[in-house]
Structures are given as C-alpha cells and as structure tokens.
Short mmCIF file of C-alpha atoms and ligand atoms in Angstrom, two decimals:
data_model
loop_
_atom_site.label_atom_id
_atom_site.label_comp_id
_atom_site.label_asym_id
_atom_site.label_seq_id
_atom_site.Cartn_x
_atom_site.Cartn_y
_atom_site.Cartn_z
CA UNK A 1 15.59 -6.05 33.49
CA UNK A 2 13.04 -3.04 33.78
CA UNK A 3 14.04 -0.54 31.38
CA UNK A 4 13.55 -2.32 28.67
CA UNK A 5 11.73 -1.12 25.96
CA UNK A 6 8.71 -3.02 24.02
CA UNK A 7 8.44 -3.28 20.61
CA UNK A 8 5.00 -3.65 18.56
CA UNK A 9 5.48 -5.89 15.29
CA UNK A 10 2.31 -6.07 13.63
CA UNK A 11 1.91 -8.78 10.73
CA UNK A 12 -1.39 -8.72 8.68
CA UNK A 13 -2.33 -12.27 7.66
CA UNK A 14 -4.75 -13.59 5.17
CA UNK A 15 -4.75 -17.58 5.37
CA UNK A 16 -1.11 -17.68 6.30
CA UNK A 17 -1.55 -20.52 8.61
CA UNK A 18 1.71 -22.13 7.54
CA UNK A 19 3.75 -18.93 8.15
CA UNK A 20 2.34 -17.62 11.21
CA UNK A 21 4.61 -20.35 13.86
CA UNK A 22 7.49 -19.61 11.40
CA UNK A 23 7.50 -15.64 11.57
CA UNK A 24 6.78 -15.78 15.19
CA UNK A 25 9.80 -18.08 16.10
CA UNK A 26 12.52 -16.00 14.15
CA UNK A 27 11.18 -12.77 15.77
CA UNK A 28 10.99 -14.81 19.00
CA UNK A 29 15.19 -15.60 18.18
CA UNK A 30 15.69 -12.31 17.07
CA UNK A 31 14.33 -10.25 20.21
CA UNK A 32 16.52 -13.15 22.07
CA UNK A 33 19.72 -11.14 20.66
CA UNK A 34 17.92 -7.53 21.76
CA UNK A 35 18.41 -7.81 25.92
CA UNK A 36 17.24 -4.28 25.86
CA UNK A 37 14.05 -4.77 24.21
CA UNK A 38 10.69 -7.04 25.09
CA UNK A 39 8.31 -7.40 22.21
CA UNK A 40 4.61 -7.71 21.01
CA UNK A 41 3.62 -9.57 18.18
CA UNK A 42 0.13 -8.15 16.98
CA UNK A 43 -1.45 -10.79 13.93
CA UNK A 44 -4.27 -9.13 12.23
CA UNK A 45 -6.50 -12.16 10.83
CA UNK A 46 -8.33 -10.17 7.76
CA UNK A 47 -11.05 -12.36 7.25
CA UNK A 48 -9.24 -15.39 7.01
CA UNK A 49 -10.96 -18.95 5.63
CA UNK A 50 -8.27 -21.20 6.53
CA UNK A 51 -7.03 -21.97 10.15
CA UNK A 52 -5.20 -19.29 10.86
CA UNK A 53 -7.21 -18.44 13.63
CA UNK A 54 -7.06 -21.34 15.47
CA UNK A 55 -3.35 -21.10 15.09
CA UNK A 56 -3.52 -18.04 16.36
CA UNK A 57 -5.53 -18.75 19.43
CA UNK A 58 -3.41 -21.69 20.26
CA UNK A 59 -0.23 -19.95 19.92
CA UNK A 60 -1.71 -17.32 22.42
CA UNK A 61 -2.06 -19.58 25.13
CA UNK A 62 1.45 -20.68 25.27
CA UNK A 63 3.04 -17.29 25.37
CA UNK A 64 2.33 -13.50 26.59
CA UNK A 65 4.10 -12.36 23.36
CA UNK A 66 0.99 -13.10 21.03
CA UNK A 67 -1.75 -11.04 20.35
CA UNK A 68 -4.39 -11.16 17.53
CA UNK A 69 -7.16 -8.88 15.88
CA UNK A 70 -9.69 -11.04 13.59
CA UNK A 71 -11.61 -8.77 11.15
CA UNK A 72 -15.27 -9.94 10.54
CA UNK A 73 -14.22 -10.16 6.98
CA UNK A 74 -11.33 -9.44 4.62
CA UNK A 75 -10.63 -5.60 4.73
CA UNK A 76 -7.54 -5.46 3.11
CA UNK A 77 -3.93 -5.12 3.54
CA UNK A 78 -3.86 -1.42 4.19
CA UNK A 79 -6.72 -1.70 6.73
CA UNK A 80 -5.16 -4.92 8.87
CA UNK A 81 -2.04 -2.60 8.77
CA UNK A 82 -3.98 0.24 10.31
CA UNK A 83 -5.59 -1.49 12.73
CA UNK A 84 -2.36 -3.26 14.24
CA UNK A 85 -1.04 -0.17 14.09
CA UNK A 86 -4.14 1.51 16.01
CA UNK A 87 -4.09 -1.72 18.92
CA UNK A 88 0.05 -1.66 18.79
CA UNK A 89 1.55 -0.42 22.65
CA UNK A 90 4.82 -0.38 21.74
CA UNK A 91 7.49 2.55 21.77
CA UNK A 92 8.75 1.44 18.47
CA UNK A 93 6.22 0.16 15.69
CA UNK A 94 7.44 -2.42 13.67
CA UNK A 95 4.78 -3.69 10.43
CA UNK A 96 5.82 -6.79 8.50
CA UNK A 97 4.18 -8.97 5.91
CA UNK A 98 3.50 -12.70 7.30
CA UNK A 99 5.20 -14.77 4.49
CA UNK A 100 8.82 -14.29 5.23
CA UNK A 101 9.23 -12.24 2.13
CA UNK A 102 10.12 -9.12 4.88
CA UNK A 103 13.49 -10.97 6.72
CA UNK A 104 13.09 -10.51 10.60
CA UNK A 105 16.89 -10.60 10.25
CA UNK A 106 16.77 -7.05 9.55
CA UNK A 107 15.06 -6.12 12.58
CA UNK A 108 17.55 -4.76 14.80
CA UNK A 109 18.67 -2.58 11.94
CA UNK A 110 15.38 -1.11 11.93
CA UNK A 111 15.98 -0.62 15.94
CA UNK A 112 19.45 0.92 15.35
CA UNK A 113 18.56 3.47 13.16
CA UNK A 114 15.17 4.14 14.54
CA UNK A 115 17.42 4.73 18.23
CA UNK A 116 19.76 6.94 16.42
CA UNK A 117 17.09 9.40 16.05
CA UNK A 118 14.82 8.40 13.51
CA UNK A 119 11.32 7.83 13.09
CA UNK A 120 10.47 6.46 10.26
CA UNK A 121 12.54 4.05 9.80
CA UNK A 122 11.55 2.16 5.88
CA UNK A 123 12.97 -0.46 4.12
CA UNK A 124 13.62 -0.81 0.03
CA UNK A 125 13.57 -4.08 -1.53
CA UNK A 126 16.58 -4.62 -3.78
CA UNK A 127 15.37 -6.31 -7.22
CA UNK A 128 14.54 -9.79 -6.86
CA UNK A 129 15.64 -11.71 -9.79
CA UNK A 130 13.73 -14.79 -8.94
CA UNK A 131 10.60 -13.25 -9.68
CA UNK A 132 8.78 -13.79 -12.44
CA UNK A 133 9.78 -11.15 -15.21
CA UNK A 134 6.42 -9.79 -15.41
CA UNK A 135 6.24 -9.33 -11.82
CA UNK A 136 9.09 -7.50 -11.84
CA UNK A 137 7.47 -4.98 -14.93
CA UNK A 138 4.44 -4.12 -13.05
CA UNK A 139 6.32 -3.49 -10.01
CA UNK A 140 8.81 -1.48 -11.64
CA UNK A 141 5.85 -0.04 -13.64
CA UNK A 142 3.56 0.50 -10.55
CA UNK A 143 6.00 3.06 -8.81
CA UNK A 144 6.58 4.79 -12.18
CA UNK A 145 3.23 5.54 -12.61
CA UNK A 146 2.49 6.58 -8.46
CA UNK A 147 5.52 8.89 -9.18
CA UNK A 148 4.23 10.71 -12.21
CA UNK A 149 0.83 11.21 -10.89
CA UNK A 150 0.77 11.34 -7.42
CA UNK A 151 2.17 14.58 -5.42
CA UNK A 152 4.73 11.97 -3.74
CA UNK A 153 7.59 10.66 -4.17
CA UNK A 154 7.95 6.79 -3.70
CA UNK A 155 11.76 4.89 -3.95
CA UNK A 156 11.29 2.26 -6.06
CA UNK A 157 10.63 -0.98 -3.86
CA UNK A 158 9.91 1.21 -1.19
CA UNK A 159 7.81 -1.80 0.79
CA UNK A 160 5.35 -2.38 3.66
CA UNK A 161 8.15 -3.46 6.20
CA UNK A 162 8.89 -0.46 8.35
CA UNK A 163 9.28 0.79 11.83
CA UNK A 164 7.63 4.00 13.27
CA UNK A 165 7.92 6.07 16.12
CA UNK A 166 5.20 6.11 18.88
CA UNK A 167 5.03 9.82 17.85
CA UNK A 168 4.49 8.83 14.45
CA UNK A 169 1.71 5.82 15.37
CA UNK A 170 0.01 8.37 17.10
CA UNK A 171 -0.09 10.77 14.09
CA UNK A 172 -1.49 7.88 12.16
CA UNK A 173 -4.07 6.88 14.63
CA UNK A 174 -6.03 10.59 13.72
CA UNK A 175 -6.25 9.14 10.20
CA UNK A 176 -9.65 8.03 9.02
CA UNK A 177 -9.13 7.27 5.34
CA UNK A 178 -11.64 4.86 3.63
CA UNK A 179 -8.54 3.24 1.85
CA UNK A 180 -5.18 4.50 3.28
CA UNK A 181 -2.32 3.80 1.27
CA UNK A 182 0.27 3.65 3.62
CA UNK A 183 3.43 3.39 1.64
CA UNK A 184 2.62 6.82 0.52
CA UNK A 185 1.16 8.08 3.61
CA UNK A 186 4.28 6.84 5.17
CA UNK A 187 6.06 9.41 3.27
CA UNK A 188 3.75 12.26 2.86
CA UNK A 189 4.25 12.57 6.65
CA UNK A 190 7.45 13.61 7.42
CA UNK A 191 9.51 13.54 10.56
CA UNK A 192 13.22 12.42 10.44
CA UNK A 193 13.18 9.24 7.66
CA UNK A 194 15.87 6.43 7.27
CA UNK A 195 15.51 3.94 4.45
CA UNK A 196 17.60 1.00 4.37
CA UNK A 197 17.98 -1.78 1.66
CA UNK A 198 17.27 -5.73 1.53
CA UNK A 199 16.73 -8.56 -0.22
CA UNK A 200 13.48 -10.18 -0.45
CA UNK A 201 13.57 -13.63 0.60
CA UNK A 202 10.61 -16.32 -1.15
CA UNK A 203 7.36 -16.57 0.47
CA UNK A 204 8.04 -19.29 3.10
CA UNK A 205 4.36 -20.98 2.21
CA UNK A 206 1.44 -20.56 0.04
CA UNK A 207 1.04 -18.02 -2.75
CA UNK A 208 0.97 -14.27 -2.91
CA UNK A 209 -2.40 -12.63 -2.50
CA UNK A 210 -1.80 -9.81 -4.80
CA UNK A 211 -2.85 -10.51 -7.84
CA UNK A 212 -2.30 -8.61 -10.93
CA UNK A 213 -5.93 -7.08 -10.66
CA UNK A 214 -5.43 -6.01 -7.04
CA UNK A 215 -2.04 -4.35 -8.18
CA UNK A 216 -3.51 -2.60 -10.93
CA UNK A 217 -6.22 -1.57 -7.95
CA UNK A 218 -3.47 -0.97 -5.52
CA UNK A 219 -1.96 2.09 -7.92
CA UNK A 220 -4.71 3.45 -9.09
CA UNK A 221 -5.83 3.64 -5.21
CA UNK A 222 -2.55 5.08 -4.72
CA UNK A 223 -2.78 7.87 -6.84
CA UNK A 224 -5.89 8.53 -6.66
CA UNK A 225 -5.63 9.00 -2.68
CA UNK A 226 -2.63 11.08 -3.14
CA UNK A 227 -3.27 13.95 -5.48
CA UNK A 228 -5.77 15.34 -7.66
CA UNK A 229 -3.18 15.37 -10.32
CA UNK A 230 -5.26 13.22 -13.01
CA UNK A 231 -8.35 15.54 -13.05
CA UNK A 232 -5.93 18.16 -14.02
CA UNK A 233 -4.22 16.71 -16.34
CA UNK A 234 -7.43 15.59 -18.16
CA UNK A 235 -8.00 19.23 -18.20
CA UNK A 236 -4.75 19.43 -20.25
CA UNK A 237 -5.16 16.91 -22.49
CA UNK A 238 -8.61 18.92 -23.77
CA UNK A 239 -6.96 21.59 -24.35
CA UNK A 240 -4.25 19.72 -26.79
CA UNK A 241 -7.29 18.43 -28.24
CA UNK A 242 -9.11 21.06 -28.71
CA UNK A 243 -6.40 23.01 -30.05
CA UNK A 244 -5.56 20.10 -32.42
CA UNK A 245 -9.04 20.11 -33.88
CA UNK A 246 -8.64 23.66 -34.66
CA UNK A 247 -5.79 22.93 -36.72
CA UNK A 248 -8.30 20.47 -38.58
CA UNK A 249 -10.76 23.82 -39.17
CA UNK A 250 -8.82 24.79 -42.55
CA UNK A 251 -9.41 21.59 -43.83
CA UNK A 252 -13.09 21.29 -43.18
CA UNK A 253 -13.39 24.76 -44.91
CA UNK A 254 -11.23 23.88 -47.78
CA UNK A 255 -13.38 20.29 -48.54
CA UNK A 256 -16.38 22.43 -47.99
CA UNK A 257 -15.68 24.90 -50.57
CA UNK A 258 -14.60 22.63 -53.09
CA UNK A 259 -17.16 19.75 -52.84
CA UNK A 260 -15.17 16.91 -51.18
CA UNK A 261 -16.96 16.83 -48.03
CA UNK A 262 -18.61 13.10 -47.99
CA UNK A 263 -15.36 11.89 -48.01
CA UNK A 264 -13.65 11.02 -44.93
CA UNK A 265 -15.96 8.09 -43.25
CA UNK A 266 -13.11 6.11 -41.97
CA UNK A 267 -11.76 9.57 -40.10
CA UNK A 268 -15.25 10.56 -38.82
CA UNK A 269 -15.46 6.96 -37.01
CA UNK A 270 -12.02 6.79 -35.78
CA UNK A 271 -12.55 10.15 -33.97
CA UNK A 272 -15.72 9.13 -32.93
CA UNK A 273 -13.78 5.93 -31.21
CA UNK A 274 -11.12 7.68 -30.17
CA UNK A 275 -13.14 10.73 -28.21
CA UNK A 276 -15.57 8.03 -26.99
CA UNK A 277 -13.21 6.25 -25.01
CA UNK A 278 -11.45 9.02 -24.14
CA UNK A 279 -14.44 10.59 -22.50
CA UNK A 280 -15.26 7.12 -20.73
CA UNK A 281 -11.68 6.96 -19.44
CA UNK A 282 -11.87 10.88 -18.04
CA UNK A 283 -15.63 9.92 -16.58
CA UNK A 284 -14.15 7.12 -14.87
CA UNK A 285 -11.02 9.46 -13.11
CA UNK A 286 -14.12 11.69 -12.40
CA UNK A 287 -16.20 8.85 -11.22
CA UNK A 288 -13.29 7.37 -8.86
CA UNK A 289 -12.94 10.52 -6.95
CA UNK A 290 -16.51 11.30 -6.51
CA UNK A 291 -17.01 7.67 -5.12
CA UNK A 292 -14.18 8.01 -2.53
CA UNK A 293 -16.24 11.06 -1.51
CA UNK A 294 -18.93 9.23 -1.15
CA UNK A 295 -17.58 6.38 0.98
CA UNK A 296 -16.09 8.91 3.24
CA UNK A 297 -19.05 10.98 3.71
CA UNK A 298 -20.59 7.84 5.26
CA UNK A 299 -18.22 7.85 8.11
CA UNK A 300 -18.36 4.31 8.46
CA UNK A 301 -15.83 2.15 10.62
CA UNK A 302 -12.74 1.36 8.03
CA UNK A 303 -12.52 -2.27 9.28
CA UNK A 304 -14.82 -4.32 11.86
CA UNK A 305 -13.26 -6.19 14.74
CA UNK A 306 -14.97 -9.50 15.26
CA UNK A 307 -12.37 -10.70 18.31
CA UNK A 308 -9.14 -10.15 19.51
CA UNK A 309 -7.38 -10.90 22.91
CA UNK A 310 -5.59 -7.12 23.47
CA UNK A 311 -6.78 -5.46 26.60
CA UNK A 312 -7.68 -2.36 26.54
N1 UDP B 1 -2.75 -9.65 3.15
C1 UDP B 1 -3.87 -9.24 3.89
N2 UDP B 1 -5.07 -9.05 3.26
C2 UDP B 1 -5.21 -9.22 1.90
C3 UDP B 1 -4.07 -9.59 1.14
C4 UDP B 1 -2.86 -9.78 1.79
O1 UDP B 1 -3.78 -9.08 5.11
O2 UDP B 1 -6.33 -9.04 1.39
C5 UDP B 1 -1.45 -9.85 3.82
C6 UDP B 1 -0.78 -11.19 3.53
O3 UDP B 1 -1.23 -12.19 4.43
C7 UDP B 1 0.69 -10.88 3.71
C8 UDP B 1 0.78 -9.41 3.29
O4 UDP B 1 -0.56 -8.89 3.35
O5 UDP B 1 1.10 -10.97 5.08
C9 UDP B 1 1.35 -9.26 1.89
O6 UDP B 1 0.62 -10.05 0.98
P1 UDP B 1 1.32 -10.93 -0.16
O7 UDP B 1 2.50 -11.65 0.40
O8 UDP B 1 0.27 -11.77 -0.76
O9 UDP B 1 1.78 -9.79 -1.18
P2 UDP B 1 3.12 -9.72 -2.06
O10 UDP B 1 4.26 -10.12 -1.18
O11 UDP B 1 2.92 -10.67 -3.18
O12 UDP B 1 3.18 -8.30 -2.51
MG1 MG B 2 4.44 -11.61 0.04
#
C-alpha cells in the first residue's frame, strides 16, 4: 500500500532498558491492526546510565521502525519530549512515556479522533487507586495549584500521552523555551482539541523517576512558565498587609500614651518571623523569574544531541 500515512511516536527514556522491547512490540501489534498507517518509533535516551542504549542500537538493526536520539546528558522529560518532537516526520505525532503506564491500546483512538478533525488530540488519566495515597494528593494537589496560578487551564490528569497534528509539531518546533512545560503549552495553543479518558496501567519495570522533589519542581516550573500571576499576587498580599498594620496604628498610639509600650516582645518577634519569611518567599518568586531570564538570554541549545541514527 502507498497511501498510507506514517505516524511519529516519540517515547523519552531514562534507564528504561527493561521497557523499551516491551513498548516497541505492542506498538509494533498495534500498527499491525492500522493497514492504513506505517509508523516511526523515535526513543529519546536522556542521558541514560544503564543499557538502554545498547538496546536501542541493537533493536535498530533489526528493523526500519526504530530510531533513537541520545542526549549527552539527562535534560529532562520536557526537553527529550521536544526534541522527538523536533526529529519526528510523521503526519500525526504521537508522545508516550516508556514504562507502559501510557497503554498503546489506546492508540488508534488517538488516530480516530485526531482523523475526525482534530489536532490535538490529549489524553486524561482516570484516578488510579493503586497508587500510593500520597501520590495521589500531590497529583491532585499539583493541578490545583497550576490552575490557581497559572493563566491556564489544566484537566486534572491531563498527562504527557498525546497526539498532535503536523501543523501543530510545526508550531512547536518555533518554540525555544529554556524549560517548556508542555502539558500546558499543549493547551495554551489552541487549534481544534479532543481529550479522551484512560486508565493508567503499572509501570511495566523499574521505578518512577519523578520524585516528590522533581514534582514539587515540575509545578512550580509550570506556573512559573505560564503566567506572571504570583508577582502580582505578592503585590496583593502587601497591600492586605499593609492595610492590616494600619489597623495596628491605634494601638501603638494608645500603649504610647499611656506607658505600656515595652510590652509586647513575643508580638514584635513573631512579626519579625513572620515578615522575614515572607519577604524570603516573595524574593524567591522574584528570584525564579529573573533566573529564567537569565537562562534565556543566553540562547543556549535546550538539549545537546550526542548521537542518533535519523537522517536528515
Ligand atoms: N524521563 C526522562 N527524563 C527524566 C525523567 C523521566 O526522559 O529525567 C522519562 C521516563 O523514562 C518515562 C517518562 O519520562 O518514559 C515518565 O517518567 P516516569 O514514569 O518516571 O514518571 P511518572 O509516570 O512517575 O510520572
Ligand atoms: Mg511512569
């Protein structure tokens, strides 16, 4: 057949050795069920210390389907992402986590809806109630707080497993953000959207690589990226405060009059506390901003390529 159509699916992997020939053999079956479509399967190795690469390499000699990017070291999620999305060919777009967690199942959903008309095509993970309770909070918590400070609105378990248009790709490809966060970017863009709904499966092998720190990173990168909502509302919140220490005037001049003003330590150092950290906490929303200033300014590359066997 000639007219058929090729798919991109692009799977960042950091030392997922185990789960690279087991994602790559269901997408093999599922593409078997899609006569109308030929597929790519782009692995981006972010600097991986295991043997994923040799896996890689290996499973690139026996088949045309397999293609891999190795970073020079570990840039990220978000940046492997981008740059499978920045090498992808394919008509369609299709970006997928390595561990099985994103079922390939679901794939020619994504296909269906994207040939209906749409390009943006995003899944939302139902509640998985397998997961560890806390787990669950700061996810729950994590799109509660993107939503109330960032200028976008995020579904909850809106996730990294989505199809895009070429159209779209190409949109993405003018993007040069030191830390993209593309669930949100994914959104922010527009064009005709489709979510649909599944259930996470467990990760086939090893353990997940976001840890609680990197979540708490991943959010504040979120909103931060997104909106400059936080410096305003720290503008706000001195105004409530300075308009609550006016209330506290009468007071001062009423103990000042009548003699009692040595009293009050244990106020004078709470405030003290309180204000300091305060301040710290509005420095450092200050301080976040002005540093992703000044890693864009630099204009370096987002991630490094150290090898890959795409053609270009
Ligand atoms: N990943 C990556 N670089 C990193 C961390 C993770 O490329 O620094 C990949 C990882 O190999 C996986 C996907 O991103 O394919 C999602 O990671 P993980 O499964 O650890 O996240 P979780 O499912 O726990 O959110
Ligand atoms: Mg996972």
């Amino acid at each position: 057949m000639t007219n058929q159509r090729l798919i991109s699916v692009v799977i960042p992997a950091y030392n997922e050795a185990d789960n690279i020939p087991v994602i790559a053999a269901s997408i093999r079956e599922v593409f078997a069920g899609l006569p109308n479509y030929t597929f790519e399967i782009i692995f981006v190795a972010d600097g991986c210390t295991d043997s994923t690469m040799a896996v890689l390499e290996m499973m690139a000699k026996h088949s045309d389907h397999i293609f891999h990017i190795e970073f020079s070291r570990n840039f990220g999620h978000q940046q492997a992402v981008k740059a499978g999305m920045d090498h992808a060919r394919g008509a369609g777009v299709i970006c997928m986590d390595g561990d099985m967690q994103h079922p390939p199942e679901l794939i020619p959903e994504l296909i269906q809806r994207w040939e209906e008309g749409h390009e943006v095509v995003y899944t939302i993970r139902n509640e998985d109630k397998r997961l560890p309770f806390k787990k669950r909070i700061t996810s729950k918590l994590f799109y509660q707080v993107l939503n109330r400070m960032a200028s976008v609105e995020l579904d909850q378990g809106a996730s990294d497993f989505r199809l895009l248009d070429r159209k779209v790709v190409d949109v993405f490809k003018e993007f040069h953000e030191n830390e993209p966060f593309l669930r949100g970017l994914v959104k922010w863009i527009g064009f005709k959207q489709y979510a649909v709904s599944y259930d996470p499966a467990e990760r086939f092998s090893g353990s997940s690589k976001y840890t609680f720190k990197k979540m708490v990173g991943l959010a504040l990168q979120g909103v931060t990226s997104f909106s400059i909502k936080p410096l305003y509302n720290v503008v706000y919140l001195g105004f409530v405060f300075s308009g609550i220490s006016v209330l506290y005037l009468p007071y001062v001049l009423y103990a000042f009059t009548f003699g009692h003003e040595v009293s009050g330590w244990a106020s004078i150092i709470m405030t003290i506390a309180f204000f300091g950290g305060l301040q710290l906490i509005i420095l450092g929303i200050i301080g976040i901003y002005l540093g992703k200033m000044f890693m864009q300014v630099k204009l370096r590359p987002n991630y490094i390529v150290r090898s890959t066997n795409i053609k270009s």
